[in-house]
C-alpha cells in the first residue's frame, strides 16, 4: 500500500469513502446528507494537503493536513482521517496516522491537535493514544451521535519534536 | 450603551478596533498585519451574527456569534469578542458577554464554547469564569504570543440551559 498525495482523479473514491463514513453519523460532524461539494471543499479546499492510501489503484482511506489556526497559531497542525468501512481492521488508519505525523514534522509544524474526536469512537481514541496523543480537553455533549444522542468529544494533542521535553 | 446588530455602516469602527486588538499579538491568532479584508470576512462572513456596543454612535466593542461546528455539532455556539483598547475597564466586555449568552439561548443553542482563550489573557479568563464558563481543555503552547513566546490556550464551555443539571 502506497500513501501518496491525493489528486483530483482520486475524488470519486474519496467521495465514496466520505459518504460511507458520514452516513453513519457516529464520528464526524458532517450531516449524513453532506454533499459531493461538501466533500470536495473538505478534501481539496484552499491550503488543504490531502493524501490517500492507494492499494494497487484502490483507494482505501485518506487524510488531510492543515494548520489548526492561522498566523499566531499556525505552528500547530490539524488532521482528519477517513478509512473505507470495507477496509477496517487492516491497519490503514494507523499507517495514515504515522505518515501524517511524519509529513507534519517535515512541514515544520511543532505539534498536532485534533479538535473533535468523538468519545464513543473508541478505536480512534485508542489509536491516537498509541501514536502519542494525549487528551487535553473533554467537550461535554458537543456531538449529536445518530444512535447514542449527545456525547462528549475530546481534544487530543501531541508535540512533534520528541526532543522538546514537553 | 446599546448593544445592537452590526451593519456594514459599522465596519470602519469595527476595523479600527480589530486592528488595535490584533496589533498587540497577545489575544488573537490573527497576525498583527491582518488586513481589512480579513476583518471583514471575520465580522461579516457567511452565517456570522455580529453585534456592536454603541454609545451614542461611538462603537466601543463587538462580538460575533456562530455555530461552533456544522451539522451534528451545530447545537453548540461559538463567540468572539473585541473591545476598543481605549474603552477597557468600563464593563463593556461583560455587557457584551451577557448579551451574547442571551442571544445564543434565544437562537436555540444548547451551549457555548470558546476554542482558544489565551491563558495569559487573565482578564478574559476571569470574565468567562464569572459568566459561568469552565475550562474544559488546556492546549499546550498553541499561541505564539508576541512578547511572551509560546503560551497555552484554554477551551472554555458553558451550557445555556441552566436547568439542564449539567
PDB file of N, CA and C in Angstrom, chain A residues 15-104:
ATOM      1  N   UNK A  15     -14.908  10.641  -2.402  1.00  0.00           N
ATOM      2  CA  UNK A  15     -16.328  10.915  -2.153  1.00  0.00           C
ATOM      3  C   UNK A  15     -17.049   9.649  -1.645  1.00  0.00           C
ATOM      4  N   UNK A  16     -16.754   8.504  -2.251  1.00  0.00           N
ATOM      5  CA  UNK A  16     -17.416   7.257  -1.835  1.00  0.00           C
ATOM      6  C   UNK A  16     -17.096   6.944  -0.373  1.00  0.00           C
ATOM      7  N   UNK A  17     -15.838   7.118   0.010  1.00  0.00           N
ATOM      8  CA  UNK A  17     -15.447   6.842   1.404  1.00  0.00           C
ATOM      9  C   UNK A  17     -16.064   7.881   2.336  1.00  0.00           C
ATOM     10  N   UNK A  18     -15.942   9.149   1.944  1.00  0.00           N
ATOM     11  CA  UNK A  18     -16.529  10.231   2.755  1.00  0.00           C
ATOM     12  C   UNK A  18     -18.003   9.957   3.004  1.00  0.00           C
ATOM     13  N   UNK A  19     -18.730   9.635   1.950  1.00  0.00           N
ATOM     14  CA  UNK A  19     -20.169   9.427   2.084  1.00  0.00           C
ATOM     15  C   UNK A  19     -20.465   8.234   2.995  1.00  0.00           C
ATOM     16  N   UNK A  20     -19.700   7.161   2.823  1.00  0.00           N
ATOM     17  CA  UNK A  20     -19.913   5.976   3.664  1.00  0.00           C
ATOM     18  C   UNK A  20     -19.634   6.297   5.131  1.00  0.00           C
ATOM     19  N   UNK A  21     -18.615   7.106   5.377  1.00  0.00           N
ATOM     20  CA  UNK A  21     -18.246   7.434   6.766  1.00  0.00           C
ATOM     21  C   UNK A  21     -19.283   8.360   7.401  1.00  0.00           C
ATOM     22  N   UNK A  22     -19.657   9.441   6.696  1.00  0.00           N
ATOM     23  CA  UNK A  22     -20.556  10.410   7.332  1.00  0.00           C
ATOM     24  C   UNK A  22     -21.985   9.884   7.399  1.00  0.00           C
ATOM     25  N   UNK A  23     -22.331   8.926   6.534  1.00  0.00           N
ATOM     26  CA  UNK A  23     -23.695   8.371   6.537  1.00  0.00           C
ATOM     27  C   UNK A  23     -24.051   7.767   7.884  1.00  0.00           C
ATOM     28  N   UNK A  24     -23.054   7.305   8.602  1.00  0.00           N
ATOM     29  CA  UNK A  24     -23.312   6.679   9.901  1.00  0.00           C
ATOM     30  C   UNK A  24     -23.604   7.698  11.005  1.00  0.00           C
ATOM     31  N   UNK A  25     -23.088   8.915  10.836  1.00  0.00           N
ATOM     32  CA  UNK A  25     -23.362   9.952  11.835  1.00  0.00           C
ATOM     33  C   UNK A  25     -22.811   9.630  13.205  1.00  0.00           C
ATOM     34  N   UNK A  26     -21.712   8.909  13.250  1.00  0.00           N
ATOM     35  CA  UNK A  26     -21.181   8.497  14.557  1.00  0.00           C
ATOM     36  C   UNK A  26     -19.750   8.967  14.829  1.00  0.00           C
ATOM     37  N   UNK A  27     -19.120   9.605  13.834  1.00  0.00           N
ATOM     38  CA  UNK A  27     -17.728  10.021  14.067  1.00  0.00           C
ATOM     39  C   UNK A  27     -17.416  11.440  13.585  1.00  0.00           C
ATOM     40  N   UNK A  28     -18.158  11.953  12.623  1.00  0.00           N
ATOM     41  CA  UNK A  28     -17.860  13.277  12.059  1.00  0.00           C
ATOM     42  C   UNK A  28     -19.065  14.196  12.201  1.00  0.00           C
ATOM     43  N   UNK A  29     -18.816  15.493  12.319  1.00  0.00           N
ATOM     44  CA  UNK A  29     -19.942  16.431  12.457  1.00  0.00           C
ATOM     45  C   UNK A  29     -20.721  16.624  11.171  1.00  0.00           C
ATOM     46  N   UNK A  30     -20.202  16.189  10.031  1.00  0.00           N
ATOM     47  CA  UNK A  30     -20.971  16.335   8.799  1.00  0.00           C
ATOM     48  C   UNK A  30     -22.312  15.613   8.916  1.00  0.00           C
ATOM     49  N   UNK A  31     -23.338  16.250   8.399  1.00  0.00           N
ATOM     50  CA  UNK A  31     -24.634  15.594   8.285  1.00  0.00           C
ATOM     51  C   UNK A  31     -24.500  14.346   7.417  1.00  0.00           C
ATOM     52  N   UNK A  32     -25.281  13.306   7.714  1.00  0.00           N
ATOM     53  CA  UNK A  32     -25.317  12.155   6.795  1.00  0.00           C
ATOM     54  C   UNK A  32     -25.715  12.545   5.374  1.00  0.00           C
ATOM     55  N   UNK A  33     -26.356  13.715   5.238  1.00  0.00           N
ATOM     56  CA  UNK A  33     -26.742  14.196   3.895  1.00  0.00           C
ATOM     57  C   UNK A  33     -25.691  15.133   3.276  1.00  0.00           C
ATOM     58  N   UNK A  34     -24.521  15.185   3.822  1.00  0.00           N
ATOM     59  CA  UNK A  34     -23.479  16.055   3.252  1.00  0.00           C
ATOM     60  C   UNK A  34     -23.249  15.693   1.786  1.00  0.00           C
ATOM     61  N   UNK A  35     -22.972  16.732   0.990  1.00  0.00           N
ATOM     62  CA  UNK A  35     -22.953  16.570  -0.469  1.00  0.00           C
ATOM     63  C   UNK A  35     -21.535  16.373  -1.028  1.00  0.00           C
ATOM     64  N   UNK A  36     -21.500  16.074  -2.310  1.00  0.00           N
ATOM     65  CA  UNK A  36     -20.219  15.977  -3.025  1.00  0.00           C
ATOM     66  C   UNK A  36     -19.429  17.283  -2.896  1.00  0.00           C
ATOM     67  N   UNK A  37     -20.137  18.408  -3.007  1.00  0.00           N
ATOM     68  CA  UNK A  37     -19.437  19.696  -2.877  1.00  0.00           C
ATOM     69  C   UNK A  37     -18.833  19.858  -1.484  1.00  0.00           C
ATOM     70  N   UNK A  38     -19.589  19.440  -0.461  1.00  0.00           N
ATOM     71  CA  UNK A  38     -19.043  19.498   0.904  1.00  0.00           C
ATOM     72  C   UNK A  38     -17.751  18.683   0.975  1.00  0.00           C
ATOM     73  N   UNK A  39     -17.807  17.490   0.388  1.00  0.00           N
ATOM     74  CA  UNK A  39     -16.636  16.607   0.418  1.00  0.00           C
ATOM     75  C   UNK A  39     -15.467  17.219  -0.348  1.00  0.00           C
ATOM     76  N   UNK A  40     -15.769  17.809  -1.476  1.00  0.00           N
ATOM     77  CA  UNK A  40     -14.696  18.396  -2.277  1.00  0.00           C
ATOM     78  C   UNK A  40     -14.051  19.567  -1.544  1.00  0.00           C
ATOM     79  N   UNK A  41     -14.885  20.420  -0.959  1.00  0.00           N
ATOM     80  CA  UNK A  41     -14.342  21.546  -0.187  1.00  0.00           C
ATOM     81  C   UNK A  41     -13.436  21.028   0.938  1.00  0.00           C
ATOM     82  N   UNK A  42     -13.879  19.970   1.570  1.00  0.00           N
ATOM     83  CA  UNK A  42     -13.160  19.457   2.741  1.00  0.00           C
ATOM     84  C   UNK A  42     -11.804  18.865   2.357  1.00  0.00           C
ATOM     85  N   UNK A  43     -11.766  18.139   1.242  1.00  0.00           N
ATOM     86  CA  UNK A  43     -10.538  17.420   0.869  1.00  0.00           C
ATOM     87  C   UNK A  43      -9.660  18.161  -0.128  1.00  0.00           C
ATOM     88  N   UNK A  44     -10.248  19.130  -0.841  1.00  0.00           N
ATOM     89  CA  UNK A  44      -9.464  19.851  -1.849  1.00  0.00           C
ATOM     90  C   UNK A  44      -9.615  21.361  -1.719  1.00  0.00           C
ATOM     91  N   UNK A  45     -10.031  21.840  -0.551  1.00  0.00           N
ATOM     92  CA  UNK A  45     -10.164  23.285  -0.366  1.00  0.00           C
ATOM     93  C   UNK A  45      -8.805  23.970  -0.290  1.00  0.00           C
ATOM     94  N   UNK A  46      -8.816  25.310  -0.231  1.00  0.00           N
ATOM     95  CA  UNK A  46      -7.560  26.082  -0.194  1.00  0.00           C
ATOM     96  C   UNK A  46      -6.687  25.696   0.999  1.00  0.00           C
ATOM     97  N   UNK A  47      -5.426  25.437   0.731  1.00  0.00           N
ATOM     98  CA  UNK A  47      -4.485  25.162   1.817  1.00  0.00           C
ATOM     99  C   UNK A  47      -4.523  23.744   2.362  1.00  0.00           C
ATOM    100  N   UNK A  48      -5.400  22.892   1.813  1.00  0.00           N
ATOM    101  CA  UNK A  48      -5.504  21.510   2.305  1.00  0.00           C
ATOM    102  C   UNK A  48      -4.459  20.629   1.619  1.00  0.00           C
ATOM    103  N   UNK A  49      -3.698  19.876   2.423  1.00  0.00           N
ATOM    104  CA  UNK A  49      -2.821  18.836   1.879  1.00  0.00           C
ATOM    105  C   UNK A  49      -3.540  17.520   2.117  1.00  0.00           C
ATOM    106  N   UNK A  50      -3.935  16.832   1.045  1.00  0.00           N
ATOM    107  CA  UNK A  50      -4.661  15.568   1.190  1.00  0.00           C
ATOM    108  C   UNK A  50      -3.817  14.421   0.651  1.00  0.00           C
ATOM    109  N   UNK A  51      -3.885  13.297   1.351  1.00  0.00           N
ATOM    110  CA  UNK A  51      -3.129  12.100   0.993  1.00  0.00           C
ATOM    111  C   UNK A  51      -4.085  10.917   0.960  1.00  0.00           C
ATOM    112  N   UNK A  52      -3.787   9.945   0.110  1.00  0.00           N
ATOM    113  CA  UNK A  52      -4.615   8.739   0.033  1.00  0.00           C
ATOM    114  C   UNK A  52      -3.762   7.497   0.257  1.00  0.00           C
ATOM    115  N   UNK A  53      -4.434   6.455   0.776  1.00  0.00           N
ATOM    116  CA  UNK A  53      -3.833   5.123   0.869  1.00  0.00           C
ATOM    117  C   UNK A  53      -4.272   4.357  -0.374  1.00  0.00           C
ATOM    118  N   UNK A  54      -3.303   4.058  -1.229  1.00  0.00           N
ATOM    119  CA  UNK A  54      -3.563   3.504  -2.557  1.00  0.00           C
ATOM    120  C   UNK A  54      -3.008   2.073  -2.600  1.00  0.00           C
ATOM    121  N   UNK A  55      -3.934   1.100  -2.701  1.00  0.00           N
ATOM    122  CA  UNK A  55      -3.527  -0.315  -2.789  1.00  0.00           C
ATOM    123  C   UNK A  55      -3.764  -0.791  -4.210  1.00  0.00           C
ATOM    124  N   UNK A  56      -2.725  -0.688  -5.017  1.00  0.00           N
ATOM    125  CA  UNK A  56      -2.834  -1.089  -6.427  1.00  0.00           C
ATOM    126  C   UNK A  56      -4.006  -0.413  -7.130  1.00  0.00           C
ATOM    127  N   UNK A  57      -4.140   0.872  -6.855  1.00  0.00           N
ATOM    128  CA  UNK A  57      -5.186   1.641  -7.535  1.00  0.00           C
ATOM    129  C   UNK A  57      -6.489   1.744  -6.773  1.00  0.00           C
ATOM    130  N   UNK A  58      -6.656   0.946  -5.718  1.00  0.00           N
ATOM    131  CA  UNK A  58      -7.871   1.053  -4.898  1.00  0.00           C
ATOM    132  C   UNK A  58      -7.592   1.992  -3.724  1.00  0.00           C
ATOM    133  N   UNK A  59      -8.406   3.024  -3.606  1.00  0.00           N
ATOM    134  CA  UNK A  59      -8.221   3.992  -2.510  1.00  0.00           C
ATOM    135  C   UNK A  59      -8.961   3.456  -1.282  1.00  0.00           C
ATOM    136  N   UNK A  60      -8.197   3.237  -0.209  1.00  0.00           N
ATOM    137  CA  UNK A  60      -8.767   2.604   0.992  1.00  0.00           C
ATOM    138  C   UNK A  60      -8.993   3.600   2.128  1.00  0.00           C
ATOM    139  N   UNK A  61      -8.407   4.777   2.005  1.00  0.00           N
ATOM    140  CA  UNK A  61      -8.579   5.777   3.051  1.00  0.00           C
ATOM    141  C   UNK A  61      -7.816   7.028   2.683  1.00  0.00           C
ATOM    142  N   UNK A  62      -7.974   8.055   3.502  1.00  0.00           N
ATOM    143  CA  UNK A  62      -7.298   9.321   3.208  1.00  0.00           C
ATOM    144  C   UNK A  62      -7.161  10.151   4.475  1.00  0.00           C
ATOM    145  N   UNK A  63      -6.240  11.104   4.401  1.00  0.00           N
ATOM    146  CA  UNK A  63      -6.165  12.092   5.475  1.00  0.00           C
ATOM    147  C   UNK A  63      -5.878  13.455   4.896  1.00  0.00           C
ATOM    148  N   UNK A  64      -6.169  14.476   5.686  1.00  0.00           N
ATOM    149  CA  UNK A  64      -5.827  15.842   5.296  1.00  0.00           C
ATOM    150  C   UNK A  64      -5.043  16.479   6.424  1.00  0.00           C
ATOM    151  N   UNK A  65      -4.137  17.346   6.040  1.00  0.00           N
ATOM    152  CA  UNK A  65      -3.252  18.037   6.975  1.00  0.00           C
ATOM    153  C   UNK A  65      -3.374  19.531   6.705  1.00  0.00           C
ATOM    154  N   UNK A  66      -3.695  20.293   7.751  1.00  0.00           N
ATOM    155  CA  UNK A  66      -3.831  21.748   7.631  1.00  0.00           C
ATOM    156  C   UNK A  66      -3.292  22.392   8.909  1.00  0.00           C
ATOM    157  N   UNK A  67      -3.034  23.692   8.862  1.00  0.00           N
ATOM    158  CA  UNK A  67      -2.750  24.382  10.136  1.00  0.00           C
ATOM    159  C   UNK A  67      -4.024  24.419  10.981  1.00  0.00           C
ATOM    160  N   UNK A  68      -3.894  24.222  12.273  1.00  0.00           N
ATOM    161  CA  UNK A  68      -5.086  24.227  13.119  1.00  0.00           C
ATOM    162  C   UNK A  68      -5.645  25.630  13.317  1.00  0.00           C
ATOM    163  N   UNK A  69      -4.774  26.605  13.290  1.00  0.00           N
ATOM    164  CA  UNK A  69      -5.174  28.011  13.384  1.00  0.00           C
ATOM    165  C   UNK A  69      -4.321  28.802  12.397  1.00  0.00           C
ATOM    166  N   UNK A  70      -4.714  30.005  12.100  1.00  0.00           N
ATOM    167  CA  UNK A  70      -3.925  30.864  11.233  1.00  0.00           C
ATOM    168  C   UNK A  70      -2.812  31.553  12.055  1.00  0.00           C
ATOM    169  N   UNK A  71      -1.874  32.123  11.349  1.00  0.00           N
ATOM    170  CA  UNK A  71      -0.931  33.103  11.890  1.00  0.00           C
ATOM    171  C   UNK A  71      -0.269  32.683  13.214  1.00  0.00           C
ATOM    172  N   UNK A  72      -0.691  33.262  14.317  1.00  0.00           N
ATOM    173  CA  UNK A  72      -0.003  33.055  15.590  1.00  0.00           C
ATOM    174  C   UNK A  72      -0.307  31.686  16.208  1.00  0.00           C
ATOM    175  N   UNK A  73      -1.166  30.914  15.526  1.00  0.00           N
ATOM    176  CA  UNK A  73      -1.415  29.535  15.950  1.00  0.00           C
ATOM    177  C   UNK A  73      -1.066  28.529  14.864  1.00  0.00           C
ATOM    178  N   UNK A  74      -0.408  28.993  13.813  1.00  0.00           N
ATOM    179  CA  UNK A  74      -0.180  28.148  12.637  1.00  0.00           C
ATOM    180  C   UNK A  74       0.969  27.165  12.799  1.00  0.00           C
ATOM    181  N   UNK A  75       1.630  27.165  13.957  1.00  0.00           N
ATOM    182  CA  UNK A  75       2.700  26.192  14.211  1.00  0.00           C
ATOM    183  C   UNK A  75       2.130  24.852  14.683  1.00  0.00           C
ATOM    184  N   UNK A  76       0.826  24.797  14.901  1.00  0.00           N
ATOM    185  CA  UNK A  76       0.170  23.545  15.303  1.00  0.00           C
ATOM    186  C   UNK A  76      -0.648  23.031  14.120  1.00  0.00           C
ATOM    187  N   UNK A  77      -0.437  21.757  13.792  1.00  0.00           N
ATOM    188  CA  UNK A  77      -1.170  21.134  12.693  1.00  0.00           C
ATOM    189  C   UNK A  77      -2.492  20.580  13.179  1.00  0.00           C
ATOM    190  N   UNK A  78      -3.392  20.406  12.236  1.00  0.00           N
ATOM    191  CA  UNK A  78      -4.625  19.668  12.462  1.00  0.00           C
ATOM    192  C   UNK A  78      -4.730  18.629  11.339  1.00  0.00           C
ATOM    193  N   UNK A  79      -5.362  17.510  11.634  1.00  0.00           N
ATOM    194  CA  UNK A  79      -5.521  16.487  10.598  1.00  0.00           C
ATOM    195  C   UNK A  79      -6.832  15.755  10.795  1.00  0.00           C
ATOM    196  N   UNK A  80      -7.335  15.192   9.693  1.00  0.00           N
ATOM    197  CA  UNK A  80      -8.563  14.387   9.720  1.00  0.00           C
ATOM    198  C   UNK A  80      -8.323  13.137   8.881  1.00  0.00           C
ATOM    199  N   UNK A  81      -8.939  12.075   9.294  1.00  0.00           N
ATOM    200  CA  UNK A  81      -8.706  10.753   8.698  1.00  0.00           C
ATOM    201  C   UNK A  81     -10.022  10.069   8.402  1.00  0.00           C
ATOM    202  N   UNK A  82     -10.079   9.401   7.268  1.00  0.00           N
ATOM    203  CA  UNK A  82     -11.219   8.519   6.989  1.00  0.00           C
ATOM    204  C   UNK A  82     -10.693   7.248   6.336  1.00  0.00           C
ATOM    205  N   UNK A  83     -11.250   6.114   6.763  1.00  0.00           N
ATOM    206  CA  UNK A  83     -10.902   4.824   6.164  1.00  0.00           C
ATOM    207  C   UNK A  83     -12.188   4.205   5.638  1.00  0.00           C
ATOM    208  N   UNK A  84     -12.122   3.591   4.469  1.00  0.00           N
ATOM    209  CA  UNK A  84     -13.285   2.908   3.917  1.00  0.00           C
ATOM    210  C   UNK A  84     -13.799   1.878   4.912  1.00  0.00           C
ATOM    211  N   UNK A  85     -15.099   1.902   5.234  1.00  0.00           N
ATOM    212  CA  UNK A  85     -15.628   0.909   6.179  1.00  0.00           C
ATOM    213  C   UNK A  85     -15.283  -0.519   5.742  1.00  0.00           C
ATOM    214  N   UNK A  86     -15.195  -0.745   4.442  1.00  0.00           N
ATOM    215  CA  UNK A  86     -14.890  -2.090   3.941  1.00  0.00           C
ATOM    216  C   UNK A  86     -13.452  -2.503   4.223  1.00  0.00           C
ATOM    217  N   UNK A  87     -12.604  -1.539   4.591  1.00  0.00           N
ATOM    218  CA  UNK A  87     -11.181  -1.837   4.789  1.00  0.00           C
ATOM    219  C   UNK A  87     -10.754  -1.705   6.244  1.00  0.00           C
ATOM    220  N   UNK A  88     -11.718  -1.627   7.138  1.00  0.00           N
ATOM    221  CA  UNK A  88     -11.373  -1.522   8.565  1.00  0.00           C
ATOM    222  C   UNK A  88     -10.650  -2.776   9.042  1.00  0.00           C
ATOM    223  N   UNK A  89      -9.820  -2.592  10.075  1.00  0.00           N
ATOM    224  CA  UNK A  89      -9.154  -3.737  10.698  1.00  0.00           C
ATOM    225  C   UNK A  89      -7.878  -4.165  10.013  1.00  0.00           C
ATOM    226  N   UNK A  90      -7.420  -3.355   9.052  1.00  0.00           N
ATOM    227  CA  UNK A  90      -6.218  -3.719   8.307  1.00  0.00           C
ATOM    228  C   UNK A  90      -5.052  -2.788   8.617  1.00  0.00           C
ATOM    229  N   UNK A  91      -5.215  -1.948   9.618  1.00  0.00           N
ATOM    230  CA  UNK A  91      -4.106  -1.073   9.999  1.00  0.00           C
ATOM    231  C   UNK A  91      -3.944   0.147   9.121  1.00  0.00           C
ATOM    232  N   UNK A  92      -4.960   0.439   8.336  1.00  0.00           N
ATOM    233  CA  UNK A  92      -4.833   1.573   7.408  1.00  0.00           C
ATOM    234  C   UNK A  92      -4.847   2.902   8.163  1.00  0.00           C
ATOM    235  N   UNK A  93      -5.711   3.003   9.154  1.00  0.00           N
ATOM    236  CA  UNK A  93      -5.744   4.228   9.955  1.00  0.00           C
ATOM    237  C   UNK A  93      -4.414   4.494  10.630  1.00  0.00           C
ATOM    238  N   UNK A  94      -3.814   3.467  11.174  1.00  0.00           N
ATOM    239  CA  UNK A  94      -2.514   3.640  11.834  1.00  0.00           C
ATOM    240  C   UNK A  94      -1.430   4.039  10.832  1.00  0.00           C
ATOM    241  N   UNK A  95      -1.429   3.394   9.665  1.00  0.00           N
ATOM    242  CA  UNK A  95      -0.431   3.755   8.651  1.00  0.00           C
ATOM    243  C   UNK A  95      -0.605   5.204   8.212  1.00  0.00           C
ATOM    244  N   UNK A  96      -1.857   5.616   8.017  1.00  0.00           N
ATOM    245  CA  UNK A  96      -2.124   7.013   7.649  1.00  0.00           C
ATOM    246  C   UNK A  96      -1.689   7.951   8.774  1.00  0.00           C
ATOM    247  N   UNK A  97      -1.978   7.575  10.008  1.00  0.00           N
ATOM    248  CA  UNK A  97      -1.610   8.409  11.150  1.00  0.00           C
ATOM    249  C   UNK A  97      -0.103   8.610  11.243  1.00  0.00           C
ATOM    250  N   UNK A  98       0.647   7.529  11.090  1.00  0.00           N
ATOM    251  CA  UNK A  98       2.115   7.646  11.167  1.00  0.00           C
ATOM    252  C   UNK A  98       2.660   8.497  10.014  1.00  0.00           C
ATOM    253  N   UNK A  99       2.093   8.297   8.830  1.00  0.00           N
ATOM    254  CA  UNK A  99       2.517   9.085   7.671  1.00  0.00           C
ATOM    255  C   UNK A  99       2.231  10.567   7.903  1.00  0.00           C
ATOM    256  N   UNK A 100       1.061  10.833   8.442  1.00  0.00           N
ATOM    257  CA  UNK A 100       0.642  12.226   8.681  1.00  0.00           C
ATOM    258  C   UNK A 100       1.564  12.918   9.691  1.00  0.00           C
ATOM    259  N   UNK A 101       1.907  12.205  10.751  1.00  0.00           N
ATOM    260  CA  UNK A 101       2.818  12.779  11.751  1.00  0.00           C
ATOM    261  C   UNK A 101       4.162  13.104  11.107  1.00  0.00           C
ATOM    262  N   UNK A 102       4.654  12.199  10.277  1.00  0.00           N
ATOM    263  CA  UNK A 102       5.923  12.457   9.587  1.00  0.00           C
ATOM    264  C   UNK A 102       5.819  13.666   8.657  1.00  0.00           C
ATOM    265  N   UNK A 103       4.733  13.720   7.904  1.00  0.00           N
ATOM    266  CA  UNK A 103       4.558  14.841   6.970  1.00  0.00           C
ATOM    267  C   UNK A 103       4.449  16.170   7.711  1.00  0.00           C
ATOM    268  N   UNK A 104       3.736  16.150   8.821  1.00  0.00           N
ATOM    269  CA  UNK A 104       3.574  17.386   9.598  1.00  0.00           C
ATOM    270  C   UNK A 104       4.921  17.850  10.145  1.00  0.00           C
TER     271      UNK A 104
END
